[in-house]
């Protein structure tokens, strides 16, 4: 198996936890892996992207256009921004959350409407859902990370138990139950949507 | 068992395994985490120095003093440390010394895209470059062996993608080395001309020996897959080349960047009809190949600017273009912004309101340059806010029309000498020191003004007021003000730019992201009072938007700093 996964969002949304979980899942699956992250405060509020590459032998830490199997997006505009990186037949999981960037706030640009429908119209496997709401329902809005992973679980290619184990290894013990609940709810949602 | 380590984390592990005893660095993206992780090993004394020159000198002293040492910095930090860098080759070391320098191709977080490999050539120092986290640890350890074998500091070159990528690393154990006995040796360590002349000859002899080592070092590897194409590359570019060409090419991967081998390259070249050099930034390896009489493909088809990628190599070298789809709508950009509650916001709002020209500096507050605040006129390098403004004022006068703006950590790094210059040479400029009680942009590091060391020990809490007074700023023109009190801030800035003497305004409020900073409840909008005038939006806060002609606050982001309330004339916020 080889998987190219991108995690995109707005600086400060906590994309690093998702990449940590996926990196752990890859290690536990006995695969080679590279995770490329954004560090420092300088990207706060800006568009951020993390790359996770899994395979028998992985060299490049980044993923180019048309090369991602799965994109996990914390925000709709960011999903559309990084859509060109998705492989033909790839899966795009996005939270329906919208955060206005500064050019929109100042009126210099508009936040495009109907982006999710536009992406679906291109024939892309788009799974859009309210990740913070699912997370909040499970007990904490901070579990949105794990809900996104759950929504993409089948496309990620990892064994579900390995994914759940990776979640357990990466989140604080007191938040484990909430995170696993968010994960399972999202997995069920994804299955329902398929059928 | 292998662990998934960040490149920088793996360098720190390598330092520990190599028996390093002393680490001194100044934070700079993408190098910062090396030293942060180093500080987690109690066997290694680790510290933040006020700047890279001090760090490198401290590390040199430690190595000559008999313990293995390290200092880390970003590429532009090496410019600051260049003076001791050039003398450390001639003096040599005692125990090994490694200087980590992280370049930033693509400028993810930097003001230039310099290629630090030139420093290795210019300072006549060996340089090694790893391509992944496992090599980060191994090459670090080998660098110490090179350092001691050839009695020279060694440069460890990293790039953002190697420093900030995780990959599997097999951890090893630490080897301890005794502190060497002290020996007085002025011929080696007193760099006055008579001694330095002799040491230059030694450096050239070491370089000759290193050139022989370059032919046989395990750092340089050949992967021979037959075929026409031979790729000569190094570091992360090797990763991209491997992805793009796979087994369709042979590879000479250079882990020792200075000195570069000759025979090894010529032997590799003899087996391949088409040679391609893949290196980001400048044509260092390419030019070396050309001096060997080789014809290579390099910067004739690959760019000098920006970072490379698998996609770029496939496109430029193999004619393969990516297959992708995109939405038709224009996607607005999302530049980084000052955080909600950032204490710098009020400062830049006030400066643009007063129409002052702003000589800026390096830090989070560089974001004061972006819309809607657009308050900064220039940003050059660490400390240049004060010194470049001094030059402008000497030529133009107009001291009441501009200010220098510099952060607390940057002021301690290299603002002090600029302020001394202002005072000494009769300047009358105003300096705003934005004291947010932390080194912010690189991710919250302590500095000499925070009262705590890297290893968590309490430190003397230096006073900015006392420092400025001791430098000669008149005491009644050293003013501290809360930048979230817009009325007081404006009044103090007005008074000080008008003052006929050099002055300092200390804008003091801790970074809103510090855990110790208490958040207030989110600001509420009183829709009955809001007239939709958008005055609150002039401060460029990402929490505020306007919907249905009324201000709207994103309560999930708002930390209740109250700046917007001060903007509202209708009491709606």
XYZ file of C-alpha atoms in Angstrom:
768
model
C 0.000 0.000 0.000
C 1.080 3.553 -0.540
C -0.943 6.589 0.487
C -0.376 10.275 0.057
C -2.412 12.217 2.605
C -2.679 15.972 3.043
C -4.088 17.795 6.043
C -5.024 21.385 5.288
C -6.555 24.157 7.313
C -5.983 27.486 8.982
C -2.929 27.979 11.210
C -3.963 27.374 14.818
C -6.700 24.821 13.989
C -4.587 21.957 15.263
C -3.616 20.147 12.074
C -0.509 18.790 13.816
C -2.477 16.343 15.974
C -4.057 14.739 12.894
C -0.653 14.272 11.267
C 0.743 12.828 14.484
C -2.046 10.228 14.603
C -1.577 9.260 10.948
C 2.204 9.061 11.362
C 1.747 6.772 14.351
C -0.729 4.596 12.436
C 1.782 4.255 9.604
C 4.579 3.242 11.987
C 2.289 0.727 13.703
C 1.411 -0.717 10.292
C 5.110 -1.341 9.688
C 5.244 1.130 6.801
C 7.834 3.720 5.876
C 6.484 7.221 6.458
C 7.338 10.897 6.074
C 5.391 13.697 7.715
C 6.113 17.274 6.681
C 4.875 19.932 9.078
C 4.657 23.677 9.489
C 6.303 24.999 12.653
C 6.599 28.334 14.380
C 3.995 30.981 14.986
C 4.533 32.776 11.720
C 1.785 30.845 9.974
C -0.946 31.552 12.510
C -4.152 32.516 10.799
C -2.630 31.623 7.431
C -3.253 28.686 5.114
C -1.324 25.669 6.422
C -0.693 22.234 4.986
C 0.805 19.060 6.420
C 1.845 16.141 4.240
C 1.781 12.504 5.349
C 3.270 9.988 2.926
C 3.061 6.271 3.646
C 4.511 3.403 1.611
C 7.158 0.723 1.347
C 9.816 3.359 0.621
C 9.079 7.064 0.963
C 11.547 9.741 -0.090
C 9.929 13.121 -0.778
C 8.270 14.710 2.249
C 5.841 16.745 0.119
C 2.966 15.947 -2.243
C 2.541 17.729 -5.565
C -0.521 18.494 -7.679
C -2.556 15.480 -8.735
C -0.753 13.274 -6.235
C -2.809 13.060 -3.012
C -4.989 10.019 -2.323
C -6.763 11.742 0.551
C -7.106 15.366 1.606
C -8.425 16.129 5.098
C -9.555 19.735 5.300
C -10.543 21.691 8.384
C -12.110 24.471 6.333
C -14.010 24.752 3.044
C -11.926 27.425 1.328
C -8.753 25.503 2.148
C -10.282 22.337 0.671
C -10.877 24.202 -2.590
C -7.411 25.785 -2.489
C -5.688 22.417 -2.223
C -8.081 20.450 -4.472
C -5.537 20.526 -7.345
C -3.318 18.283 -5.224
C -5.954 15.531 -5.196
C -5.345 12.507 -7.387
C -7.918 11.499 -9.965
C -10.250 9.241 -7.949
C -8.966 10.540 -4.616
C -11.088 11.370 -1.566
C -11.623 14.840 -0.161
C -12.967 15.030 3.396
C -13.799 18.510 4.553
C -15.330 20.126 7.548
C -18.075 22.537 6.471
C -16.590 25.173 8.773
C -15.869 28.483 7.042
C -13.309 30.985 8.321
C -13.012 34.280 6.487
C -9.450 35.161 5.465
C -8.273 38.747 5.916
C -8.852 39.765 2.257
C -12.515 38.759 2.721
C -12.769 40.533 6.082
C -11.398 43.749 4.581
C -13.687 43.463 1.559
C -10.820 43.053 -0.920
C -12.138 39.627 -1.953
C -15.255 37.492 -1.577
C -15.613 34.070 -0.007
C -16.914 32.007 -2.945
C -20.299 30.389 -2.355
C -21.169 26.773 -3.137
C -17.602 25.474 -3.116
C -18.600 22.021 -1.888
C -21.124 21.650 -4.719
C -18.579 22.966 -7.230
C -16.110 20.310 -6.138
C -18.748 17.571 -6.269
C -19.701 18.725 -9.767
C -16.130 17.983 -10.853
C -16.788 14.327 -10.020
C -14.634 14.389 -6.882
C -15.480 12.098 -3.927
C -16.237 14.965 -1.543
C -17.335 14.137 2.000
C -18.417 17.386 3.601
C -19.692 17.370 7.175
C -19.826 19.548 10.239
C -16.762 18.134 12.003
C -16.854 20.488 15.004
C -20.547 19.588 15.564
C -19.828 15.849 15.481
C -16.936 16.450 17.846
C -19.038 18.606 20.161
C -21.719 15.916 20.197
C -19.081 13.397 21.246
C -18.051 15.673 24.095
C -15.497 18.232 22.885
C -15.140 20.414 19.819
C -11.417 19.712 20.014
C -12.013 16.178 18.731
C -12.789 17.584 15.238
C -9.348 16.337 14.145
C -10.246 12.777 14.926
C -13.731 13.111 13.397
C -12.086 14.076 10.087
C -9.858 11.012 10.270
C -12.900 8.831 11.008
C -14.745 10.250 8.014
C -11.821 9.267 5.786
C -11.004 5.987 7.544
C -11.849 3.667 4.629
C -9.923 5.797 2.122
C -6.860 6.058 4.380
C -6.299 2.316 4.097
C -5.236 1.690 7.684
C -6.743 -1.072 9.788
C -9.413 0.554 11.994
C -7.938 -0.907 15.181
C -4.542 0.539 14.282
C -6.147 3.947 13.712
C -7.992 3.766 17.041
C -4.749 2.697 18.713
C -2.941 5.654 17.158
C -5.644 7.992 18.449
C -5.191 6.484 21.912
C -1.433 6.993 21.715
C -1.665 10.634 20.607
C -4.476 12.229 22.624
C -4.373 12.854 26.398
C -5.863 9.945 28.377
C -8.718 12.023 29.756
C -9.790 12.999 26.226
C -9.572 9.469 24.840
C -13.202 8.449 25.265
C -14.468 11.617 23.601
C -12.058 11.224 20.700
C -12.883 7.581 20.086
C -16.582 8.435 20.156
C -16.016 11.180 17.582
C -14.018 8.730 15.475
C -16.693 6.017 15.577
C -19.535 8.461 14.855
C -17.674 9.771 11.816
C -16.926 6.247 10.568
C -20.642 5.391 10.810
C -21.597 8.629 9.046
C -19.196 7.874 6.208
C -20.602 4.349 5.807
C -24.178 5.636 5.808
C -23.331 8.234 3.177
C -21.925 5.502 0.956
C -25.030 3.325 1.115
C 12.436 0.045 17.714
C 12.285 2.952 15.327
C 10.665 6.212 16.346
C 9.075 8.843 14.133
C 11.266 11.871 14.771
C 11.325 15.392 13.418
C 14.573 16.119 11.557
C 15.525 18.686 14.184
C 14.587 16.287 16.990
C 16.854 13.685 15.420
C 19.759 16.156 15.259
C 19.262 16.722 18.999
C 19.288 12.960 19.554
C 22.501 12.809 17.526
C 24.043 15.486 19.753
C 23.134 13.500 22.821
C 24.450 10.215 21.438
C 27.660 11.981 20.348
C 28.337 12.970 23.950
C 27.801 16.694 23.442
C 28.001 18.662 26.683
C 27.265 22.224 25.603
C 24.616 23.742 23.314
C 24.157 27.472 22.714
C 21.817 28.827 20.040
C 19.512 31.647 19.068
C 16.045 30.570 17.863
C 15.264 30.889 14.168
C 12.847 28.985 11.955
C 13.530 26.278 10.801
C 16.363 25.517 13.256
C 14.714 26.232 16.626
C 13.585 22.744 17.679
C 17.126 21.299 17.637
C 17.994 23.309 20.715
C 14.560 22.883 22.329
C 14.900 19.103 22.087
C 18.558 19.254 23.165
C 17.411 20.930 26.383
C 15.288 17.868 27.225
C 18.467 15.787 27.756
C 19.880 16.608 31.204
C 23.416 15.506 30.185
C 23.634 18.422 27.736
C 23.783 21.939 29.149
C 21.666 23.987 26.707
C 21.029 27.708 26.519
C 19.546 30.475 24.422
C 22.184 33.092 23.699
C 21.130 36.660 22.912
C 22.316 36.227 19.318
C 24.085 33.811 16.992
C 27.513 35.461 17.272
C 27.470 34.988 21.034
C 26.204 31.418 20.623
C 28.962 30.461 18.203
C 31.666 32.053 20.335
C 30.321 30.239 23.397
C 30.317 26.933 21.524
C 33.878 27.558 20.317
C 34.966 28.270 23.878
C 33.289 25.081 25.068
C 34.954 22.916 22.398
C 38.371 24.459 22.986
C 37.609 24.092 26.678
C 37.491 20.351 26.175
C 33.815 19.333 25.746
C 31.906 18.576 22.560
C 29.725 21.544 21.647
C 26.981 22.655 19.281
C 25.315 25.841 18.203
C 22.284 26.097 15.934
C 20.802 28.884 13.887
C 18.884 29.708 10.753
C 20.724 30.734 7.605
C 20.577 34.484 8.280
C 21.827 33.813 11.802
C 25.061 32.573 10.266
C 25.540 36.075 8.826
C 25.424 37.411 12.375
C 27.866 34.707 13.500
C 30.179 35.074 10.500
C 32.958 36.806 12.436
C 33.703 33.947 14.855
C 32.872 31.451 12.080
C 35.837 32.614 10.045
C 38.250 32.472 12.955
C 37.128 29.102 14.273
C 38.712 27.260 11.332
C 42.196 28.645 12.014
C 42.012 28.150 15.788
C 40.559 24.694 15.459
C 38.740 22.965 18.269
C 39.607 20.672 21.158
C 36.680 18.334 21.439
C 34.396 18.390 18.418
C 32.269 21.352 17.459
C 29.321 21.375 15.061
C 27.441 24.422 13.805
C 23.905 23.656 12.637
C 22.616 26.019 9.964
C 19.119 25.648 8.530
C 18.466 27.176 5.119
C 14.949 28.058 4.053
C 14.498 27.480 0.306
C 11.080 28.819 -0.579
C 11.294 31.307 2.311
C 8.581 29.768 4.466
C 9.683 32.052 7.291
C 12.656 34.183 6.229
C 13.632 37.461 4.636
C 15.986 35.977 2.060
C 16.831 32.709 0.362
C 20.591 32.575 0.875
C 22.535 29.391 0.263
C 24.743 28.727 3.284
C 26.962 26.327 1.375
C 28.945 29.385 0.273
C 29.930 29.918 3.903
C 31.575 26.505 4.062
C 33.732 27.392 1.075
C 34.460 30.930 2.266
C 35.293 29.958 5.871
C 37.118 26.814 4.699
C 35.059 24.494 6.880
C 33.728 21.018 6.133
C 29.934 20.846 5.687
C 27.626 17.835 5.841
C 23.989 17.661 4.730
C 21.453 14.943 5.653
C 18.371 14.093 3.579
C 16.013 12.690 6.224
C 15.591 12.304 9.968
C 17.661 9.098 10.215
C 20.548 10.817 8.460
C 20.109 13.873 10.687
C 21.210 11.757 13.635
C 23.904 9.757 11.845
C 25.468 12.723 10.027
C 25.503 14.744 13.232
C 27.553 12.028 14.899
C 29.881 11.694 11.908
C 30.308 15.478 11.917
C 31.840 15.251 15.403
C 34.288 12.597 14.218
C 35.295 14.829 11.285
C 35.617 17.797 13.618
C 38.051 16.020 15.919
C 39.949 14.187 13.188
C 40.638 17.379 11.212
C 40.656 19.794 14.181
C 37.981 22.062 12.742
C 34.382 23.061 13.397
C 31.961 21.322 11.022
C 28.860 22.890 9.490
C 25.704 20.772 9.512
C 23.462 22.115 6.770
C 19.730 21.547 6.999
C 16.807 22.822 4.974
C 13.227 23.469 6.067
C 11.888 20.231 4.585
C 14.499 18.122 6.380
C 14.309 20.034 9.667
C 10.504 19.937 9.746
C 9.810 16.453 8.372
C 9.338 13.361 10.480
C 10.650 9.978 9.422
C 11.680 6.782 11.229
C 14.875 6.857 13.311
C 16.597 4.034 15.195
C 17.844 5.476 18.476
C 21.229 4.611 19.966
C 23.067 5.151 23.232
C 25.161 8.073 24.429
C 28.936 7.887 24.412
C 30.649 9.992 27.078
C 33.920 11.811 26.469
C 36.026 13.213 29.308
C 36.766 16.920 29.393
C 40.210 17.388 27.862
C 42.936 18.636 30.212
C 43.624 22.362 29.777
C 46.686 23.322 27.789
C 47.763 26.897 27.169
C 48.528 27.225 23.439
C 48.649 30.876 22.357
C 50.049 29.984 18.930
C 46.747 28.242 18.232
C 44.333 30.452 20.112
C 45.678 33.992 20.075
C 44.732 35.108 16.589
C 47.151 37.940 16.019
C 48.844 38.175 12.642
C 52.020 36.245 13.416
C 50.016 33.300 14.777
C 47.159 33.550 12.290
C 49.598 33.338 9.358
C 50.840 29.996 10.613
C 47.320 28.775 11.282
C 46.216 29.623 7.750
C 48.818 27.169 6.472
C 47.401 24.537 8.835
C 43.861 25.190 7.571
C 44.970 24.679 3.968
C 46.681 21.417 4.942
C 43.493 20.246 6.701
C 41.498 21.089 3.594
C 43.882 19.026 1.470
C 43.395 16.091 3.813
C 39.636 16.653 3.806
C 39.645 16.574 -0.006
C 41.180 13.079 0.214
C 38.572 12.131 2.817
C 35.805 13.381 0.478
C 36.726 10.621 -1.981
C 36.199 7.847 0.554
C 33.758 9.160 3.162
C 30.622 7.071 3.811
C 28.712 10.369 3.575
C 29.001 10.251 -0.219
C 27.160 7.303 -1.745
C 26.614 5.919 -5.226
C 23.484 4.037 -6.275
C 24.336 2.547 -9.644
C 21.283 1.465 -11.617
C 22.979 1.467 -15.021
C 21.424 3.523 -17.774
C 22.218 6.798 -19.421
C 21.172 9.253 -16.719
C 23.401 10.000 -13.750
C 22.082 12.382 -11.101
C 24.431 14.226 -8.759
C 22.530 15.622 -5.810
C 22.476 16.213 -2.058
C 20.107 16.549 0.889
C 16.400 16.803 0.306
C 16.881 17.192 -3.457
C 17.943 13.550 -3.480
C 14.464 12.672 -2.166
C 12.789 14.505 -5.021
C 15.113 12.963 -7.604
C 14.459 9.456 -6.239
C 10.695 9.987 -6.508
C 10.879 11.445 -10.015
C 13.388 9.018 -11.576
C 13.186 5.883 -9.380
C 15.375 3.146 -10.865
C 15.463 5.068 -14.148
C 18.639 6.852 -13.114
C 21.797 6.320 -11.087
C 22.592 8.587 -8.155
C 25.652 10.142 -6.626
C 24.364 11.491 -3.329
C 26.776 13.902 -1.687
C 26.554 14.039 2.097
C 29.798 16.021 2.394
C 29.246 19.337 0.641
C 32.651 20.850 1.369
C 35.090 19.890 0.107
C 33.408 18.196 -2.841
C 35.094 15.071 -4.245
C 36.764 15.059 -7.659
C 37.615 11.476 -8.527
C 34.315 10.160 -7.180
C 32.400 12.546 -9.439
C 34.585 11.852 -12.470
C 34.237 8.075 -12.028
C 30.451 8.428 -11.735
C 30.383 10.748 -14.750
C 32.352 8.272 -16.865
C 29.520 5.734 -16.532
C 26.702 8.049 -17.622
C 26.145 9.841 -20.901
C 23.793 12.420 -19.372
C 24.636 14.070 -16.067
C 22.060 16.079 -14.149
C 22.853 18.118 -11.046
C 19.826 18.592 -8.798
C 20.406 21.219 -6.095
C 18.161 23.941 -4.702
C 19.307 27.582 -4.763
C 22.809 28.220 -6.133
C 24.810 26.048 -8.569
C 27.480 25.036 -6.059
C 27.807 21.378 -7.088
C 27.183 22.290 -10.725
C 30.018 24.809 -10.824
C 32.331 22.266 -9.193
C 31.427 19.731 -11.897
C 32.136 22.327 -14.566
C 35.592 23.014 -13.118
C 36.187 19.268 -13.515
C 35.467 19.696 -17.228
C 32.079 17.971 -17.139
C 29.016 18.930 -19.143
C 25.953 18.816 -16.889
C 22.284 19.742 -16.965
C 21.489 21.987 -14.030
C 20.479 25.590 -13.701
C 19.962 25.769 -17.463
C 16.619 24.008 -16.906
C 16.102 24.119 -13.122
C 15.397 27.342 -11.220
C 17.687 29.315 -8.916
C 14.701 30.485 -6.878
C 12.240 28.710 -4.579
C 12.257 25.128 -3.356
C 12.190 22.113 -5.654
C 9.694 19.243 -5.713
C 9.091 15.918 -7.367
C 6.541 17.700 -9.567
C 9.102 20.283 -10.693
C 11.716 17.660 -11.596
C 9.168 15.576 -13.519
C 8.048 18.626 -15.446
C 11.443 20.152 -16.250
C 13.500 16.994 -16.710
C 11.017 14.362 -17.892
C 8.308 16.451 -19.547
C 5.617 14.902 -17.322
C 2.919 17.371 -16.271
C 0.524 16.737 -13.356
C -3.103 15.749 -13.961
C -5.420 17.673 -11.654
C -8.733 19.489 -11.356
C -9.691 22.782 -9.735
C -12.790 24.840 -9.033
C -13.609 27.760 -11.300
C -14.106 30.292 -8.517
C -11.251 32.594 -7.554
C -9.842 31.424 -4.217
C -8.910 34.374 -2.006
C -5.488 34.150 -0.391
C -5.113 33.521 3.320
C -2.002 35.349 4.504
C -0.980 34.952 8.148
C -2.423 37.654 10.416
C -1.746 39.000 13.890
C -3.593 36.689 16.302
C -6.789 37.712 18.103
C -5.742 39.683 21.184
C -2.226 40.318 19.824
C -0.704 43.238 21.757
C 0.984 44.483 18.557
C -2.346 45.292 16.880
C -2.990 48.493 18.814
C 0.543 49.709 18.126
C 0.248 49.410 14.356
C -3.276 50.805 14.336
C -1.993 53.870 16.195
C 1.092 54.293 13.997
C -0.934 54.270 10.784
C -3.505 56.570 12.362
C -0.720 59.058 13.179
C 0.638 58.593 9.630
C 4.112 57.844 10.969
C 6.680 56.122 8.784
C 7.674 52.868 10.456
C 11.091 51.274 10.321
C 10.220 47.680 11.196
C 12.145 44.623 12.301
C 12.065 40.814 12.358
C 9.332 39.075 14.364
C 5.584 38.444 14.503
C 5.157 42.205 14.358
C 6.400 42.218 10.761
C 2.741 41.336 10.104
C 1.967 44.987 10.877
C 2.982 45.502 7.232
C 0.001 43.621 5.767
C -3.492 45.065 5.073
C -5.568 46.493 6.545
C -2.990 47.923 8.997
C -0.274 48.357 6.327
C 1.712 50.323 8.880
C 5.325 49.328 8.135
C 7.587 51.014 5.566
C 10.688 48.821 5.772
C 11.971 45.539 7.241
C 15.541 44.454 6.562
C 17.229 42.245 9.139
C 17.538 41.742 12.898
C 18.099 45.099 14.596
C 17.982 47.204 11.425
C 14.865 49.099 12.529
C 16.807 51.387 14.854
C 20.056 51.701 12.901
C 18.530 52.221 9.441
C 16.136 54.827 10.828
C 19.132 56.631 12.338
C 20.699 56.907 8.879
C 17.447 58.112 7.315
C 17.026 60.768 9.999
C 20.602 62.007 9.597
C 19.923 62.578 5.905
C 16.335 63.817 6.051
C 15.822 65.240 9.526
C 12.053 64.877 10.086
C 12.552 63.025 13.405
C 8.906 63.668 14.262
C 7.688 61.754 11.224
C 8.903 58.239 11.959
C 9.613 55.573 14.552
C 11.592 52.358 14.783
C 9.627 49.293 15.961
C 11.461 46.290 17.413
C 10.494 43.322 19.588
C 11.988 42.564 23.000
C 14.026 39.550 21.889
C 15.185 41.241 18.686
C 16.229 44.310 20.711
C 18.445 42.122 22.902
C 19.741 40.298 19.787
C 21.031 43.334 17.913
C 18.979 46.420 18.700
C 21.194 47.495 21.596
C 24.134 48.573 19.451
C 21.831 50.513 17.119
C 20.410 52.418 20.069
C 23.934 53.147 21.326
C 24.673 54.597 17.897
C 21.610 56.860 18.081
C 22.627 58.192 21.490
C 26.353 58.487 20.755
C 25.879 60.318 17.482
C 23.245 62.747 18.636
C 20.237 61.112 16.968
C 16.748 62.131 18.048
C 14.730 59.191 16.779
C 12.028 57.348 18.701
C 12.246 53.595 19.247
C 9.198 51.517 20.152
C 10.161 48.283 21.903
C 7.265 45.826 21.705
C 7.782 43.844 24.893
C 5.495 40.809 24.736
C 7.566 38.917 27.322
C 8.628 36.124 24.955
C 10.308 35.355 21.626
C 7.062 34.979 19.711
C 7.474 34.153 16.054
C 9.706 31.128 16.513
C 7.230 29.606 18.962
C 7.702 31.036 22.464
C 11.332 30.843 23.504
C 12.691 32.525 26.598
C 15.198 35.353 26.259
C 17.252 37.571 28.612
C 14.159 39.652 29.394
C 11.827 36.809 30.404
C 13.491 35.880 33.692
C 13.824 32.208 32.790
C 16.451 30.124 30.967
C 15.975 27.493 28.275
C 16.435 24.739 30.860
C 13.749 26.299 33.054
C 15.954 27.881 35.712
C 15.106 31.341 37.021
C 17.296 34.085 35.539
C 17.889 37.728 36.481
C 14.993 39.664 35.013
C 16.773 42.370 33.022
C 14.945 45.680 32.935
C 14.443 47.346 29.561
C 14.011 50.704 31.293
C 17.348 50.337 33.114
C 19.116 49.145 29.959
C 17.852 52.088 27.901
C 18.731 54.538 30.675
C 22.244 53.116 30.926
C 22.661 53.533 27.165
C 21.982 57.240 27.568
C 18.289 57.670 26.747
C 17.009 60.471 29.058
C 14.974 58.792 31.813
C 11.875 60.926 31.308
C 11.871 59.841 27.653
C 11.758 56.133 28.477
C 8.017 55.531 28.677
C 6.217 52.257 29.313
C 2.638 51.953 28.093
C -0.017 49.253 27.675
C -0.549 48.975 23.904
C -4.160 47.911 24.456
C -4.861 51.325 26.002
C -5.198 53.142 22.694
C -5.686 56.601 24.191
C -2.563 56.417 26.379
C -0.531 54.792 23.603
C -1.365 57.539 21.109
C -0.606 60.284 23.611
C 2.782 58.823 24.577
C 3.850 58.222 20.970
C 2.822 61.771 19.989
C 4.845 63.231 22.853
C 7.952 61.156 22.222
C 8.230 61.639 18.455
C 7.988 65.387 19.141
C 10.714 65.248 21.820
C 14.030 66.910 20.864
C 16.067 63.919 22.065
C 16.323 60.183 21.510
C 13.397 58.387 23.144
C 12.077 54.890 23.818
C 8.463 53.792 24.202
C 8.128 50.343 25.735
C 4.798 48.823 24.641
C 4.370 46.192 27.302
C 1.779 43.410 27.218
C 2.450 39.656 27.044
C 1.763 37.611 23.899
C -1.915 36.590 23.872
C -0.960 32.982 23.170
C 1.040 32.535 26.372
C -0.627 30.012 28.664
C -0.175 32.392 31.589
C -2.273 35.080 29.865
C -5.866 35.035 31.048
C -8.483 35.260 28.332
C -11.490 37.555 28.840
C -15.003 36.562 27.778
C -15.672 37.227 24.076
C -16.848 40.737 23.176
C -20.606 40.930 22.578
C -22.205 43.025 19.830
C -25.168 45.149 20.853
C -27.067 45.020 17.560
C -29.364 47.884 18.596
C -26.417 50.225 18.979
C -24.301 49.002 16.034
C -24.757 51.288 13.031
C -22.549 49.216 10.735
C -19.892 51.940 10.371
C -17.083 49.336 10.245
C -14.795 51.426 12.491
C -14.043 48.255 14.461
C -12.718 46.595 11.319
C -9.881 49.101 10.955
C -7.790 47.193 13.518
C -7.593 44.119 11.254
C -8.856 41.615 13.820
C -9.676 38.207 12.288
C -12.603 37.781 14.741
C -14.602 40.695 13.345
C -16.733 40.598 10.235
C -19.847 42.419 9.089
C -23.069 40.582 8.314
C -26.384 42.290 7.538
C -24.746 45.680 8.162
C -23.898 44.771 11.758
C -20.564 43.844 13.276
C -20.209 40.172 14.113
C -17.649 38.682 16.489
C -16.453 35.104 16.093
C -16.782 34.019 19.717
C -14.678 30.897 19.183
C -11.643 33.071 18.425
C -12.234 36.287 20.424
C -10.132 36.576 23.597
C -11.840 39.773 24.758
C -8.851 42.104 24.435
C -11.252 45.028 24.091
C -9.423 46.857 21.330
C -12.527 46.881 19.123
C -14.618 48.321 21.981
C -12.278 51.308 22.014
C -12.843 51.796 18.292
C -16.636 51.939 18.626
C -18.107 55.396 19.160
C -21.608 53.996 19.703
C -20.900 51.684 22.614
C -22.012 48.669 20.580
C -19.050 46.468 21.476
